[in-house]
Every structure is written in structure tokens, then in C-alpha cells.
Amino acid sequence: MIVLGSVTIGMIRKGESPKGDILSIAEVAGIMAAKNTSKILPLCHPLLLDAVRLWFDVHDDRVEAHCEVSCSAKTGVEMEALVGLNAALLTIYDLAKAVDPVIEIGNIFLEMKEGGKSGTWHHPKARSVESDDKPVLQNLSGLKFAVGTLSDRASQGVYSDVSGEILKRHFSGRGAVEVMYEVIPDERANLESLIMRACERKADVLLLTGGTGLSKRDITPDVVAGMASKELSGFGEIQRQYGSRFTKASWLSRPRPSLSGTR
């Protein structure tokens, strides 16, 4: 964060200063710095970043800055985020010092990282550990769910079904009741039959995993489209967007969340 005087805070809130909109310029500076981290830190590898995002929380006596960086490479992007944040804060300092030279920069730390071998990590000081950013585990008691995995090889026992088991644990762990679980080959007739059985068993939600790619055998969204009454396209976009944080192949997926045609 950067501690500033009331006059400077007022200029920032109005988007006015002798040198322009301070936060807009700081945002651009942070993005540029994050993308050029390897040129600043001698032992930092050059990376092709997927996204850099900066945002600011303006208080009466300070501005709290945040920098989020994402990348599909195997190495982490902590340094890119920290460099971007520092560049943004220094830009605010540079633009504000003519008006108010009594400025302090401090309390800079890595708030959280996600992905890689170490998984998700939160700094003990991070607000997201204890406050609004922390995901709330929803109670799904009373919800009846069914899971169907489409995989030729898993249905033949070549390997175990992983994604279906994850879905089962996720919903069961929140109090939902499993009414059906099947692993079937990528065949239209098999999937149509599975969907009908899930409806007959009064499942509130049927979770299908597999078969949403681009090969000739990937028929899940096509079958669902023919049996559903309405498509909930927004949920599919959320799935793709979230998945793209871990693999760009997410954008090749064709999820089709829908309402049952029998209801």
C-alpha cells in the first residue's frame, strides 16, 4: 500500500492531477513492469503471461494496490506480480510527490498463489484467508445428484474414473445424496439412456464428465442439446474461464449446462 495526504487522495478519487489520472497511469505501469520482469531481475526467466490485472482500493489515508498475474507455464509468477505491484506504487509516488512529498510505501507481500506443485497457498496476513474472498462451502443437504462419466477406456477398465469420483466426493461432502453413478462409453444410445434413468430417479442435477472435446467420439453436448429444454450458456462460460487458469485446452471444451426437457 501507499500512504498519502488528504489532498492527494482527493485528486485520485476525482481522477484529476497535474499529470493526469494517477491510478490509470499506475495500472499501465504495473502491467508493463510485470511483462518485463525478466529484464529487471537477473535470474528471473522470461515468461509468456496470460493475463495481468491491477486494481486499487482508495481509503481516506492510503491506496491499497493489488496485482494478479496468471500464466500456464510450469514456473510460478510470484515475482511478476510483485514487480507489477511495486511499479504501480512507485508510479503513484512519482505522480503525487509534487503535491505531497510526505509519502510512504510499505506492507507489500504475496497474498496468495495457486497452481503448481505446491497447490494453493495463502499468506497469513491475507484478508482472503478469513474474509470475503474465502469460498463458502454451501450446504447441499436434500439435493439429489447423479454422475455420469463418458470414457471408452474407463468403461472398459483400462483406467479408473477420476473426474467422476471427484464430483461424487464434492457433492456428497456437502450433504447431497447420490442417486446414480455410471461410467459409460462415448455412445449416443448409452448417454441418452443414462439421462433418462437420472430423470426417472428424480435427480435434481445430473453431472456429466467427459465427451466435450472435438473428436468424433465426443458427443456429450450434442446429445444433451437434443434432450434439453433450455441451455444455460453462462455456466459454460464460467467453466471455460475458470479452467483456462490451469490449461488453455479449456477453451476447446464444449460444456453445455442445460435444463432437462422432461421438467
Coordinates of C-alpha atoms in Angstrom, one line a residue:
M1 CA 0.0 0.0 0.0
I2 CA 1.0 3.7 -0.3
V3 CA 0.1 6.2 2.4
L4 CA -0.8 9.7 1.1
G5 CA -2.1 13.0 2.3
S6 CA -5.8 14.0 2.0
V7 CA -5.2 16.4 -0.9
T8 CA -3.6 13.6 -3.0
I9 CA -6.4 11.2 -2.1
G10 CA -8.9 13.8 -3.2
M11 CA -7.2 14.1 -6.6
I12 CA -7.0 10.4 -7.0
R13 CA -10.7 10.0 -6.3
K14 CA -11.6 12.7 -8.8
G15 CA -9.2 11.2 -11.4
E16 CA -7.5 14.6 -11.6
S17 CA -3.9 15.7 -11.1
P18 CA -1.4 17.9 -12.8
K19 CA -0.1 14.8 -14.6
G20 CA -3.4 13.1 -15.4
D21 CA -5.4 10.2 -13.9
I22 CA -2.9 8.7 -11.3
L23 CA -4.5 5.3 -10.9
S24 CA -4.9 4.7 -14.7
I25 CA -1.3 5.6 -15.3
A26 CA -0.2 3.4 -12.4
E27 CA -2.2 0.5 -13.8
V28 CA -0.5 0.7 -17.2
A29 CA 2.9 0.9 -15.5
G30 CA 2.2 -2.2 -13.4
I31 CA 1.2 -4.2 -16.4
M32 CA 4.3 -3.1 -18.4
A33 CA 6.6 -3.9 -15.4
A34 CA 5.1 -7.4 -14.8
K35 CA 5.6 -8.3 -18.5
N36 CA 9.2 -7.2 -18.3
T37 CA 10.2 -8.8 -15.0
S38 CA 13.0 -10.9 -16.6
K39 CA 14.7 -7.7 -17.8
I40 CA 14.7 -6.3 -14.2
L41 CA 15.5 -9.3 -12.1
P42 CA 18.7 -11.1 -13.4
L43 CA 17.7 -14.7 -12.5
C44 CA 14.1 -14.5 -13.5
H45 CA 13.0 -16.5 -16.6
P46 CA 11.1 -14.7 -19.4
L47 CA 7.5 -15.9 -19.4
L48 CA 4.6 -15.5 -21.7
L49 CA 1.9 -14.2 -19.4
D50 CA -1.7 -15.0 -20.0
A51 CA -3.1 -12.0 -18.0
V52 CA -2.0 -9.2 -15.7
R53 CA -4.7 -7.3 -13.7
L54 CA -4.2 -4.4 -11.3
W55 CA -6.9 -2.8 -9.1
F56 CA -6.8 -0.3 -6.3
D57 CA -8.8 0.3 -3.1
V58 CA -8.8 4.0 -2.2
H59 CA -9.1 4.9 1.5
D60 CA -9.0 8.2 3.3
D61 CA -5.3 8.0 4.1
R62 CA -3.9 5.4 1.7
V63 CA -4.3 3.4 -1.5
E64 CA -4.1 -0.4 -1.4
A65 CA -2.9 -1.9 -4.7
H66 CA -3.3 -5.4 -5.9
C67 CA -1.7 -7.2 -8.8
E68 CA -2.9 -10.5 -10.2
V69 CA -0.8 -12.5 -12.8
S70 CA -1.7 -15.7 -14.5
C71 CA 0.3 -18.0 -16.7
S72 CA 0.1 -21.5 -18.0
A73 CA 3.9 -22.2 -17.7
K74 CA 5.3 -24.6 -15.2
T75 CA 7.0 -22.0 -13.1
G76 CA 5.3 -19.6 -10.8
V77 CA 4.6 -15.9 -11.5
E78 CA 5.1 -14.5 -8.0
M79 CA 7.9 -12.2 -9.0
E80 CA 5.9 -10.8 -11.9
A81 CA 3.0 -9.9 -9.6
L82 CA 5.4 -8.3 -7.1
V83 CA 7.2 -6.3 -9.7
G84 CA 3.9 -5.2 -11.2
L85 CA 2.7 -4.1 -7.8
N86 CA 5.8 -2.2 -6.9
A87 CA 5.9 -0.4 -10.3
A88 CA 2.3 0.7 -9.8
L89 CA 3.1 2.0 -6.3
L90 CA 6.2 3.8 -7.5
T91 CA 4.2 5.4 -10.3
I92 CA 1.7 6.7 -7.8
Y93 CA 4.6 8.1 -5.7
D94 CA 6.1 9.8 -8.8
L95 CA 2.9 11.4 -9.9
A96 CA 1.9 12.5 -6.3
K97 CA 5.2 13.8 -4.9
A98 CA 4.9 17.2 -6.4
V99 CA 1.7 17.8 -4.5
D100 CA 2.5 15.9 -1.3
P101 CA 6.1 14.7 -0.7
V102 CA 5.2 13.0 2.6
I103 CA 4.5 9.6 1.2
E104 CA 5.2 6.1 2.5
I105 CA 5.2 2.7 0.6
G106 CA 5.0 -0.5 2.6
N107 CA 3.2 -3.6 3.7
I108 CA 4.0 -5.4 0.4
F109 CA 3.6 -9.2 0.3
L110 CA 2.5 -12.1 -1.8
E111 CA -1.2 -12.6 -0.9
M112 CA -1.8 -16.0 -2.5
K113 CA -0.6 -18.3 -5.2
E114 CA -2.5 -21.1 -6.9
G115 CA -1.3 -24.0 -9.0
G116 CA 2.0 -25.8 -9.5
K117 CA 3.4 -28.5 -7.3
S118 CA 2.6 -26.6 -4.0
G119 CA -1.0 -26.1 -4.9
T120 CA -2.8 -23.1 -3.3
W121 CA -1.0 -21.0 -0.7
H122 CA -2.3 -18.0 1.3
H123 CA -0.2 -15.5 3.2
P124 CA -1.2 -15.5 6.9
K125 CA -1.8 -11.7 6.6
A126 CA -4.0 -12.0 3.5
R127 CA -7.6 -10.9 4.1
S128 CA -8.8 -13.5 1.7
V129 CA -8.0 -16.2 4.2
E130 CA -10.5 -15.0 6.7
S131 CA -12.9 -12.7 4.9
D132 CA -15.0 -12.2 1.8
D133 CA -12.7 -13.9 -0.7
K134 CA -12.8 -17.2 1.2
P135 CA -15.0 -19.7 -0.6
V136 CA -18.0 -20.7 1.5
L137 CA -18.9 -24.4 1.4
Q138 CA -22.5 -24.5 0.5
N139 CA -24.8 -26.9 2.4
L140 CA -26.4 -29.1 -0.3
S141 CA -28.5 -31.3 2.1
G142 CA -31.5 -32.7 0.4
L143 CA -30.1 -32.3 -3.1
K144 CA -30.2 -35.5 -5.1
F145 CA -27.5 -35.8 -7.7
A146 CA -26.4 -38.3 -10.4
V147 CA -23.0 -38.6 -12.0
G148 CA -22.2 -40.0 -15.5
T149 CA -18.7 -40.4 -16.8
L150 CA -18.2 -40.8 -20.6
S151 CA -15.0 -42.6 -21.4
D152 CA -14.4 -45.5 -23.7
R153 CA -11.3 -46.6 -21.8
A154 CA -12.6 -46.1 -18.3
S155 CA -15.8 -48.0 -19.2
Q156 CA -13.6 -50.9 -20.3
G157 CA -11.5 -50.8 -17.1
V158 CA -8.3 -49.6 -18.9
Y159 CA -8.0 -47.0 -16.2
S160 CA -10.1 -45.8 -13.2
D161 CA -12.6 -42.9 -13.5
V162 CA -11.0 -39.9 -11.7
S163 CA -13.3 -37.0 -12.6
G164 CA -16.5 -38.8 -11.7
E165 CA -15.1 -39.7 -8.3
I166 CA -14.1 -36.1 -7.7
L167 CA -17.6 -34.9 -8.5
K168 CA -19.1 -37.5 -6.1
R169 CA -16.9 -36.5 -3.3
H170 CA -17.5 -32.8 -3.8
F171 CA -21.3 -33.1 -3.7
S172 CA -21.5 -35.9 -1.0
G173 CA -19.2 -33.9 1.2
R174 CA -21.7 -31.1 1.2
G175 CA -24.6 -33.2 2.2
A176 CA -26.1 -34.0 -1.2
V177 CA -27.5 -37.5 -1.9
E178 CA -26.1 -39.7 -4.7
V179 CA -28.9 -41.5 -6.6
M180 CA -26.9 -42.8 -9.5
Y181 CA -23.3 -43.2 -10.8
E182 CA -22.3 -44.8 -14.0
V183 CA -19.3 -45.0 -16.3
I184 CA -20.3 -45.5 -20.0
P185 CA -18.6 -45.5 -23.4
D186 CA -18.9 -42.5 -25.7
E187 CA -22.0 -43.8 -27.4
R188 CA -25.2 -41.7 -28.1
A189 CA -27.6 -44.5 -27.1
N190 CA -25.8 -45.1 -23.8
L191 CA -25.8 -41.4 -22.9
E192 CA -29.5 -41.0 -23.8
S193 CA -30.4 -44.0 -21.7
L194 CA -28.3 -42.6 -18.7
I195 CA -30.0 -39.2 -18.9
M196 CA -33.4 -40.9 -18.9
R197 CA -32.5 -43.0 -15.9
A198 CA -31.3 -40.0 -14.0
C199 CA -34.6 -38.3 -14.6
E200 CA -36.6 -41.4 -13.6
R201 CA -34.6 -41.4 -10.3
K202 CA -35.7 -37.8 -9.7
A203 CA -32.1 -36.4 -9.7
D204 CA -32.1 -32.7 -9.1
V205 CA -28.9 -32.4 -11.0
L206 CA -27.0 -34.7 -13.4
L207 CA -23.3 -34.1 -13.7
L208 CA -21.7 -35.4 -16.9
T209 CA -17.9 -35.5 -17.2
G210 CA -16.1 -36.4 -20.5
G211 CA -17.0 -36.2 -24.1
T212 CA -17.0 -32.4 -24.5
G213 CA -13.9 -32.2 -26.7
L214 CA -13.6 -32.0 -30.5
S215 CA -13.0 -35.7 -31.6
K216 CA -15.7 -37.7 -33.4
R217 CA -16.3 -39.7 -30.2
D218 CA -17.0 -36.5 -28.2
I219 CA -20.8 -36.4 -28.3
T220 CA -21.9 -35.3 -24.9
P221 CA -23.0 -31.7 -25.7
D222 CA -24.7 -32.8 -28.9
V223 CA -26.8 -35.5 -27.1
V224 CA -27.6 -33.1 -24.3
A225 CA -28.7 -30.4 -26.8
G226 CA -31.2 -32.8 -28.3
M227 CA -32.8 -33.7 -25.0
A228 CA -32.7 -30.4 -23.1
S229 CA -35.4 -27.7 -23.0
K230 CA -33.1 -24.7 -22.3
E231 CA -29.3 -24.1 -22.4
L232 CA -27.7 -22.3 -19.5
S233 CA -24.8 -20.9 -21.6
G234 CA -23.5 -18.6 -18.9
F235 CA -22.5 -21.5 -16.7
G236 CA -20.5 -23.0 -19.5
E237 CA -18.6 -19.8 -20.0
I238 CA -17.7 -19.7 -16.3
Q239 CA -16.4 -23.3 -16.5
R240 CA -14.2 -22.4 -19.5
Q241 CA -12.9 -19.2 -18.0
Y242 CA -12.0 -20.9 -14.7
G243 CA -10.5 -23.9 -16.4
S244 CA -8.3 -21.6 -18.6
R245 CA -6.4 -20.6 -15.4
F246 CA -4.9 -24.1 -15.4
T247 CA -4.9 -25.1 -19.1
K248 CA -5.6 -23.3 -22.3
A249 CA -7.2 -26.5 -23.6
S250 CA -10.2 -25.4 -21.6
W251 CA -11.2 -23.1 -24.4
L252 CA -11.6 -26.2 -26.7
S253 CA -14.1 -27.7 -24.3
R254 CA -17.9 -27.6 -25.2
P255 CA -19.7 -27.7 -21.9
R256 CA -23.5 -27.4 -22.2
P257 CA -25.3 -26.9 -18.9
S258 CA -29.0 -27.3 -19.6
L259 CA -32.4 -27.8 -18.1
S260 CA -34.0 -31.2 -18.5
G261 CA -36.6 -31.4 -21.3
T262 CA -38.7 -33.6 -19.1
R263 CA -39.4 -30.9 -16.4

